[in-house]
CSV table of N, CA and C in Angstrom, one decimal:
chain,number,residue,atom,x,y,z
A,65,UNK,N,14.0,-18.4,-229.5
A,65,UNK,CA,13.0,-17.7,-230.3
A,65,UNK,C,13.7,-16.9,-231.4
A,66,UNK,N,13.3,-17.3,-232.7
A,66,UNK,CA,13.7,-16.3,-233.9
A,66,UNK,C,13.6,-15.1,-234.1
A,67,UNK,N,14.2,-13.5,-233.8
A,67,UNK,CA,14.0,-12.7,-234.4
A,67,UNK,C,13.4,-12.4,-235.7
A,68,UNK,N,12.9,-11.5,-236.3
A,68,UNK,CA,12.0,-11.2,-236.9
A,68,UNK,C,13.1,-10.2,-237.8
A,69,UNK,N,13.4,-9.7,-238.9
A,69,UNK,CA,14.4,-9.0,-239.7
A,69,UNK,C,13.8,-7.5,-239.1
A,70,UNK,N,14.8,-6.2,-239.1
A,70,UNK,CA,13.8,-5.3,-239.3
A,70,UNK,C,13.1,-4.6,-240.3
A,71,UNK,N,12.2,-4.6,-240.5
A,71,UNK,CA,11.2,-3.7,-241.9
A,71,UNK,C,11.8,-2.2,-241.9
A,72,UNK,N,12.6,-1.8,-242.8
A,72,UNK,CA,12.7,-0.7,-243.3
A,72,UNK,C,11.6,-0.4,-244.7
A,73,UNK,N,11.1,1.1,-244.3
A,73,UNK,CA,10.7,1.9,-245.5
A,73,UNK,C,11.5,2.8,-246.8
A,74,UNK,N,12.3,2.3,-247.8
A,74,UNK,CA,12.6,3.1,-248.3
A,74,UNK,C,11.7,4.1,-249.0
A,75,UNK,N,12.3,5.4,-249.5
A,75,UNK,CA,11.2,6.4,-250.0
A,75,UNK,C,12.1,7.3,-250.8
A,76,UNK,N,11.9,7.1,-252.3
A,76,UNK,CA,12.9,8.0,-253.3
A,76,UNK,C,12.1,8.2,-254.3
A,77,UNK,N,12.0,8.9,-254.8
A,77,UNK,CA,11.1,9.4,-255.8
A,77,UNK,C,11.6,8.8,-257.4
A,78,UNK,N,13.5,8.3,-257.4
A,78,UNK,CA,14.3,8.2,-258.2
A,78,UNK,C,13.5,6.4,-258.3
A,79,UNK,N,13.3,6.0,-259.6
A,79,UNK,CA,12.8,4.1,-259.5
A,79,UNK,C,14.4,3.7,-259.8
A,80,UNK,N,15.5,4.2,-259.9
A,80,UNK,CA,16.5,3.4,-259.8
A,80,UNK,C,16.8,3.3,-258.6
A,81,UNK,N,17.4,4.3,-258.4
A,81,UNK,CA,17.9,4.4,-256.3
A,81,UNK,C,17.0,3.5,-255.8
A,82,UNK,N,15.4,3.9,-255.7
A,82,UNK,CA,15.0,3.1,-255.0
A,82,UNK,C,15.1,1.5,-255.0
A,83,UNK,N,15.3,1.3,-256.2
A,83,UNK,CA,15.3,-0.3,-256.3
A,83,UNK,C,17.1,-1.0,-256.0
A,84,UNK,N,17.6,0.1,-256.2
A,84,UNK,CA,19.2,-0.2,-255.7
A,84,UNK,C,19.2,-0.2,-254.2
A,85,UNK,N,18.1,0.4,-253.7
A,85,UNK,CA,18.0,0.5,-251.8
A,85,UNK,C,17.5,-1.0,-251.5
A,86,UNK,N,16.2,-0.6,-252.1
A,86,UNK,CA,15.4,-2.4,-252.0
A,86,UNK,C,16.5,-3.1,-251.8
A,87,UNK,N,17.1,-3.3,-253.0
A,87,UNK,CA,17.9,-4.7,-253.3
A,87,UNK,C,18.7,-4.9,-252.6
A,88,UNK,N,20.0,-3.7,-252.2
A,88,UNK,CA,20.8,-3.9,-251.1
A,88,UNK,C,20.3,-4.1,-250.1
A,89,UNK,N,19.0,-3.5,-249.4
A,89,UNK,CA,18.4,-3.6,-247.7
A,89,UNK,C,18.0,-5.6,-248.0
A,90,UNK,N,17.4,-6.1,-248.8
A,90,UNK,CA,16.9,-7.1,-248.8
A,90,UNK,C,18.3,-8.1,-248.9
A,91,UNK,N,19.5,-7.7,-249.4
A,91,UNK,CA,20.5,-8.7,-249.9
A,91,UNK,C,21.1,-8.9,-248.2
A,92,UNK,N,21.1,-7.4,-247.7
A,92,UNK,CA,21.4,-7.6,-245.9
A,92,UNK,C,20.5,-8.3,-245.0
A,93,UNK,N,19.5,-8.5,-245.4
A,93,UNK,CA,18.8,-9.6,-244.6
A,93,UNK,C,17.7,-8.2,-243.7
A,94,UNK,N,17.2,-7.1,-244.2
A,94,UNK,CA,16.1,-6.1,-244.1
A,94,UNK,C,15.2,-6.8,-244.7
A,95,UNK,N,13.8,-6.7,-244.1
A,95,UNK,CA,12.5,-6.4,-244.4
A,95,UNK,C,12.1,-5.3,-245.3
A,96,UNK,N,11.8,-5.1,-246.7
A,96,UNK,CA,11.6,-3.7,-247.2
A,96,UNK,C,10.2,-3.5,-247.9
A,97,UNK,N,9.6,-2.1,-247.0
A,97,UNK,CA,8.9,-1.8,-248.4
A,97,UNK,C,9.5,-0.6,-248.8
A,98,UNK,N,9.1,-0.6,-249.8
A,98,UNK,CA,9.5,0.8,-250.9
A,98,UNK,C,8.1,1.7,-250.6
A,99,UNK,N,8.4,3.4,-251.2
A,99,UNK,CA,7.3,4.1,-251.3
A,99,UNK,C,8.0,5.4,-252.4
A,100,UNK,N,7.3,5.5,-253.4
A,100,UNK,CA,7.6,6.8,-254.0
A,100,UNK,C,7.3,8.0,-253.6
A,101,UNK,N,7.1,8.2,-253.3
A,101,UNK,CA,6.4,9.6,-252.6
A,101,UNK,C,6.2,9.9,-251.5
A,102,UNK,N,5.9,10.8,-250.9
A,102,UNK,CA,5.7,10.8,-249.3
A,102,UNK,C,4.3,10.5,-249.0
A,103,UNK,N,3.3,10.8,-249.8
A,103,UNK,CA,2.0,10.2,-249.3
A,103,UNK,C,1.6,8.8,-249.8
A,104,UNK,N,2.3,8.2,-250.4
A,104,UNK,CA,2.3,6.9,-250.3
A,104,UNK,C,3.3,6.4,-248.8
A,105,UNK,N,4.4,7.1,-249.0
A,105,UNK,CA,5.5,6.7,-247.7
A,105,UNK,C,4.0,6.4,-246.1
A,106,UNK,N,3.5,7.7,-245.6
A,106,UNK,CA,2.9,7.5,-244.9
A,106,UNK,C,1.9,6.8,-245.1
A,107,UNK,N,1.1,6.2,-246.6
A,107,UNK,CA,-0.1,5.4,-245.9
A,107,UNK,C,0.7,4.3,-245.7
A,108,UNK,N,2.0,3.5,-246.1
A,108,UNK,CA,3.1,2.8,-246.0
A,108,UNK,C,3.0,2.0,-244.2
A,109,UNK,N,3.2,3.8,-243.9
A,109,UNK,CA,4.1,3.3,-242.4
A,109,UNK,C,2.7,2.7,-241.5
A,110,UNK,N,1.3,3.4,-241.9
A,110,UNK,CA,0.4,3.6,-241.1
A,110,UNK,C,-0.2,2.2,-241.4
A,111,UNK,N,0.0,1.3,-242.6
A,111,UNK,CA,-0.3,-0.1,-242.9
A,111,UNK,C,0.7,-1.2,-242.2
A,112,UNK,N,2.0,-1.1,-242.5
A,112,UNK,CA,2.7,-2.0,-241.4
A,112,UNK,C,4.0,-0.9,-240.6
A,113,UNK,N,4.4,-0.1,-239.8
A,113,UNK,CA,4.9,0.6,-239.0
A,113,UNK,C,6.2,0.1,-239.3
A,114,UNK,N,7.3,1.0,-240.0
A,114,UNK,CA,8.6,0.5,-240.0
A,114,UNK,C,9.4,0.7,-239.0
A,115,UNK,N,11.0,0.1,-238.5
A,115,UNK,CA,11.4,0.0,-237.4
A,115,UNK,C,12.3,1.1,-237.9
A,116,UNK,N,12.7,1.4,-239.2
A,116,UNK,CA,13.6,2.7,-239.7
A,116,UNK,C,13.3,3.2,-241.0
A,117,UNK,N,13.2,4.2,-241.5
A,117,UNK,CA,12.9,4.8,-242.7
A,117,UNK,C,14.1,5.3,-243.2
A,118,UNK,N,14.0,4.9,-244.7
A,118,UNK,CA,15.2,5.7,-245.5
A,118,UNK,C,14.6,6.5,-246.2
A,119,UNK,N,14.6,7.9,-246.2
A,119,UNK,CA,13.9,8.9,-246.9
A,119,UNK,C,15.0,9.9,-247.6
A,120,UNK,N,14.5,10.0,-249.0
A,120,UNK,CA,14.6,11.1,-249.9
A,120,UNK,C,14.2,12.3,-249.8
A,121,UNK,N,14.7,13.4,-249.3
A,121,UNK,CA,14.0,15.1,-248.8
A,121,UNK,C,13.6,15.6,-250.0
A,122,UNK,N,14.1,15.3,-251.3
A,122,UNK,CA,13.7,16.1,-252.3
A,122,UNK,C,12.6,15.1,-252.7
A,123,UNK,N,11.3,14.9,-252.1
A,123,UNK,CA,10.5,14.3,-252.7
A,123,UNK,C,8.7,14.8,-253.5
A,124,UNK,N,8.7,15.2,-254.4
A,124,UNK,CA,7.8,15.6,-255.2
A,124,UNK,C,6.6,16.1,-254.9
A,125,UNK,N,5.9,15.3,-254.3
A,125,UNK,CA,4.7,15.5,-253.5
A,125,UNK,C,4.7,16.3,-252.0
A,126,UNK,N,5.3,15.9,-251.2
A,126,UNK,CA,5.5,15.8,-249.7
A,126,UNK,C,6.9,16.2,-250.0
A,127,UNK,N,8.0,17.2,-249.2
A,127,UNK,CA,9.3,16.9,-249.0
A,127,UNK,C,9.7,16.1,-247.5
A,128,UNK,N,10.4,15.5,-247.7
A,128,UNK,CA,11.2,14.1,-246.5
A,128,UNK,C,10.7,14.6,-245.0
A,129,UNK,N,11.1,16.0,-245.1
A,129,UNK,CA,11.6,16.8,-243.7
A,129,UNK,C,9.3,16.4,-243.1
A,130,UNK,N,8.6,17.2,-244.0
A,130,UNK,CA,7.3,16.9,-243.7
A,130,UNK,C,6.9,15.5,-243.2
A,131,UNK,N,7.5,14.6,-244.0
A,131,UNK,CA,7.0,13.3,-244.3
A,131,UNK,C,7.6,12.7,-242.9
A,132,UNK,N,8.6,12.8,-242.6
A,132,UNK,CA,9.0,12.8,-240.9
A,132,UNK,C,8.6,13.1,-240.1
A,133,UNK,N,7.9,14.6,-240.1
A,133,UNK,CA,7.6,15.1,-238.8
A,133,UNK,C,5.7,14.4,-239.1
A,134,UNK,N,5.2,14.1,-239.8
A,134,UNK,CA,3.7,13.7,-239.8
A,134,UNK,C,4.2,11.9,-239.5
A,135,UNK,N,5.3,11.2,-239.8
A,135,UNK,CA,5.3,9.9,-239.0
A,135,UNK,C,5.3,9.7,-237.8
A,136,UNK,N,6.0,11.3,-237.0
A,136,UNK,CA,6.5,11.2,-235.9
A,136,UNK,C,5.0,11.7,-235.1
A,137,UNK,N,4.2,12.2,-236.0
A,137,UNK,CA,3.1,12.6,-235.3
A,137,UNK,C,2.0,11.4,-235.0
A,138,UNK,N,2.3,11.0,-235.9
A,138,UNK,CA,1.6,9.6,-236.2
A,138,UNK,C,2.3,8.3,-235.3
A,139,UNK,N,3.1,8.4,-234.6
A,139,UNK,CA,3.5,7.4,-234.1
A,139,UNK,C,4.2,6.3,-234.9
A,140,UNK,N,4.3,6.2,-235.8
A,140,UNK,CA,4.9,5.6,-236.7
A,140,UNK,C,6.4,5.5,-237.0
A,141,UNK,N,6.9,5.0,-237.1
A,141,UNK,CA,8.8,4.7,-237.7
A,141,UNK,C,9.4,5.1,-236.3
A,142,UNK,N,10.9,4.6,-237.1
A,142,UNK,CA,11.7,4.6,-235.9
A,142,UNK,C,13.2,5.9,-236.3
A,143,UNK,N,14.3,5.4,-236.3
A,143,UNK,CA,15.0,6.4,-236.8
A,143,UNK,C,14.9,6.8,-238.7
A,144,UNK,N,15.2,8.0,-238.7
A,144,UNK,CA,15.2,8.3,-240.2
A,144,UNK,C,16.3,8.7,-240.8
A,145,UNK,N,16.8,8.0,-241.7
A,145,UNK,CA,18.2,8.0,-242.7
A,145,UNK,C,17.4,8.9,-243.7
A,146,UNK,N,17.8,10.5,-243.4
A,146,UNK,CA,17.6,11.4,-244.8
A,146,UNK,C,18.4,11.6,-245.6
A,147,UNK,N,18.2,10.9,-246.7
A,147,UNK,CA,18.8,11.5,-248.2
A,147,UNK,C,19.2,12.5,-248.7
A,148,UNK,N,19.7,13.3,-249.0
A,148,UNK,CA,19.5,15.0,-249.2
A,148,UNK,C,21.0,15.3,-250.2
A,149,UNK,N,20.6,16.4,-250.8
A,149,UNK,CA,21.7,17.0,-251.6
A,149,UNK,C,21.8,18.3,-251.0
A,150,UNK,N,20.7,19.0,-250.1
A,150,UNK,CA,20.9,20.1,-249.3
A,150,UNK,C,21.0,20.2,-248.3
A,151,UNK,N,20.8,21.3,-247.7
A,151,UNK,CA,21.2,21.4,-246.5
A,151,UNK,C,19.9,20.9,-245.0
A,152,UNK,N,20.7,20.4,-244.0
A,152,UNK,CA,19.8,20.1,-242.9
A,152,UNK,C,18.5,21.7,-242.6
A,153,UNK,N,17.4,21.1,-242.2
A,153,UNK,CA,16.7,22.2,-241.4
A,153,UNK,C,16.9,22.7,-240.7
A,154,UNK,N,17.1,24.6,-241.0
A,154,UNK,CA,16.9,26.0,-239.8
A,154,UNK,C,16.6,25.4,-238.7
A,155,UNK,N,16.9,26.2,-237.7
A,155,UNK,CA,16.3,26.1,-236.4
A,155,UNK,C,15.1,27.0,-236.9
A,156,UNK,N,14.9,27.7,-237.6
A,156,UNK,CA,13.5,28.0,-238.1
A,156,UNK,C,12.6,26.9,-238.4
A,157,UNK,N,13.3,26.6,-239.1
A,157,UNK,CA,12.6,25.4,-240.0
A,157,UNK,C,12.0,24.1,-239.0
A,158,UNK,N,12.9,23.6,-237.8
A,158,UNK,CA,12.8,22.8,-236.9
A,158,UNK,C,12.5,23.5,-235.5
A,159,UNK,N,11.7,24.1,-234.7
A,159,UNK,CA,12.0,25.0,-234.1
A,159,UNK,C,12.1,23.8,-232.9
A,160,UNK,N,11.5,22.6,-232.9
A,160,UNK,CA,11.1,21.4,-231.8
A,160,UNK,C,12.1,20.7,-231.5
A,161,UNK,N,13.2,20.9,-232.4
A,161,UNK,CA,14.4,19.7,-233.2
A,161,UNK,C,14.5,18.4,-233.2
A,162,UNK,N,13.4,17.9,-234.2
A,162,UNK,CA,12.7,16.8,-234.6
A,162,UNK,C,13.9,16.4,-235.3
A,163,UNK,N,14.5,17.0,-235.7
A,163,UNK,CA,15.6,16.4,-236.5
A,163,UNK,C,17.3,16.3,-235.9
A,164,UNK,N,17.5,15.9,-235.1
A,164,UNK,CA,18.8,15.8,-234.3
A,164,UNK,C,18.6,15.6,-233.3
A,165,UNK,N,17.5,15.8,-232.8
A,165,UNK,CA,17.2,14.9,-231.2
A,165,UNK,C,17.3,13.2,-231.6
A,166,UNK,N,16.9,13.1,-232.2
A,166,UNK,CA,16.0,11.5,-232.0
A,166,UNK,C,17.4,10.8,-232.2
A,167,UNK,N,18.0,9.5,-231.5
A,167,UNK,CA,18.6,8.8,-231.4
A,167,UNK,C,18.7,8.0,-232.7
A,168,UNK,N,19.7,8.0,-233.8
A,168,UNK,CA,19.6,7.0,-235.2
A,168,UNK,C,19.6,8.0,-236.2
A,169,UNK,N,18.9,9.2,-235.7
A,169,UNK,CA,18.5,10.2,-237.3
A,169,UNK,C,19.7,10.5,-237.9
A,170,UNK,N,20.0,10.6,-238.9
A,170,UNK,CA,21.1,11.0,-240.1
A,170,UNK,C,20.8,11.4,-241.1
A,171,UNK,N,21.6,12.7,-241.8
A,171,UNK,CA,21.8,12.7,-242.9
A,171,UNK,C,22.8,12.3,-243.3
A,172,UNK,N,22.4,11.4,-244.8
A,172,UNK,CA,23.7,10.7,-245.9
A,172,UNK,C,23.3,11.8,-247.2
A,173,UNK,N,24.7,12.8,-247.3
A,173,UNK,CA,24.4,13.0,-248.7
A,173,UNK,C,24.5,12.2,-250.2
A,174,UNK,N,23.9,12.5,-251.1
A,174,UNK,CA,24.1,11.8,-252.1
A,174,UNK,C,24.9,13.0,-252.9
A,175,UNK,N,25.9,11.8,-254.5
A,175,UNK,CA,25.5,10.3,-253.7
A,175,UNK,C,25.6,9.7,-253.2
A,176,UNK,N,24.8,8.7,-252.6
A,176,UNK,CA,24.9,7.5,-252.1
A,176,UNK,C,26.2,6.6,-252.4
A,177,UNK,N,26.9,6.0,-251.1
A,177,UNK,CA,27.8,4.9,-251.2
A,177,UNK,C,26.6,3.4,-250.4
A,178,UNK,N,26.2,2.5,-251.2
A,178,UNK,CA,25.3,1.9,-250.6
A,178,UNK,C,25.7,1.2,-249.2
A,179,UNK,N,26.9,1.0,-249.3
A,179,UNK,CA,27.8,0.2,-247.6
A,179,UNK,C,27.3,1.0,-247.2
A,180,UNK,N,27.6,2.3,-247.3
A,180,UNK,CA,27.8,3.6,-246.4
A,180,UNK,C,26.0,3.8,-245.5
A,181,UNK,N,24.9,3.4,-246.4
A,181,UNK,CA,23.9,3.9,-246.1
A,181,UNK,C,23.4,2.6,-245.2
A,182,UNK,N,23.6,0.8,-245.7
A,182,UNK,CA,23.1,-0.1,-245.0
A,182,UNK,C,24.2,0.7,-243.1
A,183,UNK,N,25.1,0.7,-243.4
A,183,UNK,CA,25.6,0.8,-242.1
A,183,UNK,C,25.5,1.5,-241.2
A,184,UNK,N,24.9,2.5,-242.0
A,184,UNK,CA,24.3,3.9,-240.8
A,184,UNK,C,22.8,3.6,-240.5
A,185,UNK,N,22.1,2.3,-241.4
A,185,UNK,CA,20.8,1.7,-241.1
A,185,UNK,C,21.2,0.9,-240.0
A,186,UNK,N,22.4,0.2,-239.9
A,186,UNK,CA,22.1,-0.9,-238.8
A,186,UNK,C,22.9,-0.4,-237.4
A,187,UNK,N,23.5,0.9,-237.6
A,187,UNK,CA,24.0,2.0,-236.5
A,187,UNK,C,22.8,2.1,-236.0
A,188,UNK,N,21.8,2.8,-236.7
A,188,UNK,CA,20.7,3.6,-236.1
A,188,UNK,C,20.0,3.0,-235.7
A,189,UNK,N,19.4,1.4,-236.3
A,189,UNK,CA,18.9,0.2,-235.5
A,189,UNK,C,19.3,0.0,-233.6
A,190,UNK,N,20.7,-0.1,-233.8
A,190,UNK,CA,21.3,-0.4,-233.1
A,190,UNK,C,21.1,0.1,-231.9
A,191,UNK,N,21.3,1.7,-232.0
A,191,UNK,CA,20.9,2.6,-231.0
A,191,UNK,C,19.9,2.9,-230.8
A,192,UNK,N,18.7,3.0,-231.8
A,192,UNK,CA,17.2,2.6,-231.4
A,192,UNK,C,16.8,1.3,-230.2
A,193,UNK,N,17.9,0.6,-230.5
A,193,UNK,CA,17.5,-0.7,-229.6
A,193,UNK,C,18.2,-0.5,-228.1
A,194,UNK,N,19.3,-0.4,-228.1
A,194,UNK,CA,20.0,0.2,-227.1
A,194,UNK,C,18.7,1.2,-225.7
A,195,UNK,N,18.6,1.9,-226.7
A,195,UNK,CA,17.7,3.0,-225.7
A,195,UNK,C,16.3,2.5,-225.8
A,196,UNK,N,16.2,0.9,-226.0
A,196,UNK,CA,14.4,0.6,-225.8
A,196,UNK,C,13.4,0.9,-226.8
A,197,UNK,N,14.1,1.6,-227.9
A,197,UNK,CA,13.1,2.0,-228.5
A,197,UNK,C,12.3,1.0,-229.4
């Protein structure tokens, strides 16, 4: 029986990066959709459910860290690859630690090295799968 690729969501507010994500996730043999924003990201995940999300924190509408915790509310996505030029979330800011619990999550600062980012996508696949998720 043939596996199915997995669908990653990328989500960057930048239309270069994002199309540089696209094109590398799709050259690896990923499923992609794209989303500019975070309220397109979620109506995104909530139309076909991705198995990993690559998210931009500095994003315009919604910032990443939000756009996470309402997928995660939602049942939707799997681990999340955050983008970021700052710093991770306070234990204020996370008081649940939605962001370092979950098996896969990472931050990659930018910029981006694209190896750097498919590989910590197919890490965090990996160990998603590992633990059944």
């Amino acid at each position: 029986m043939k596996r199915t690729p997995p669908r990653l969501l990328v989500v960057d507010d930048e239309p270069h990066l994002r199309e540089q994500l696209t094109q590398t996730f799709l050259l690896a043999g990923y499923r992609v959709t794209c989303a500019a924003g975070g309220v397109q990201a979620l109506n995104a995940a909530v139309a076909e459910p991705p198995d990993l999300v690559v998210l931009d924190v500095g994003l315009p509408d919604i910032d990443g860290w939000e756009v996470a915790r309402q997928l995660r509310r939602l049942g939707r996505g799997g681990p999340v690859l955050f983008l970021t030029t700052g710093p991770a979330p306070t234990e204020a800011d996370d008081p649940l630690g939605e962001f370092g619990g979950r098996t896969g999550d990472a931050r990659i600062p930018k910029p981006l090295r694209l190896e750097e980012v498919v590989r910590r996508a197919s890490e965090a696949l990996a160990a998603e799968n590992a633990e059944g998720g």
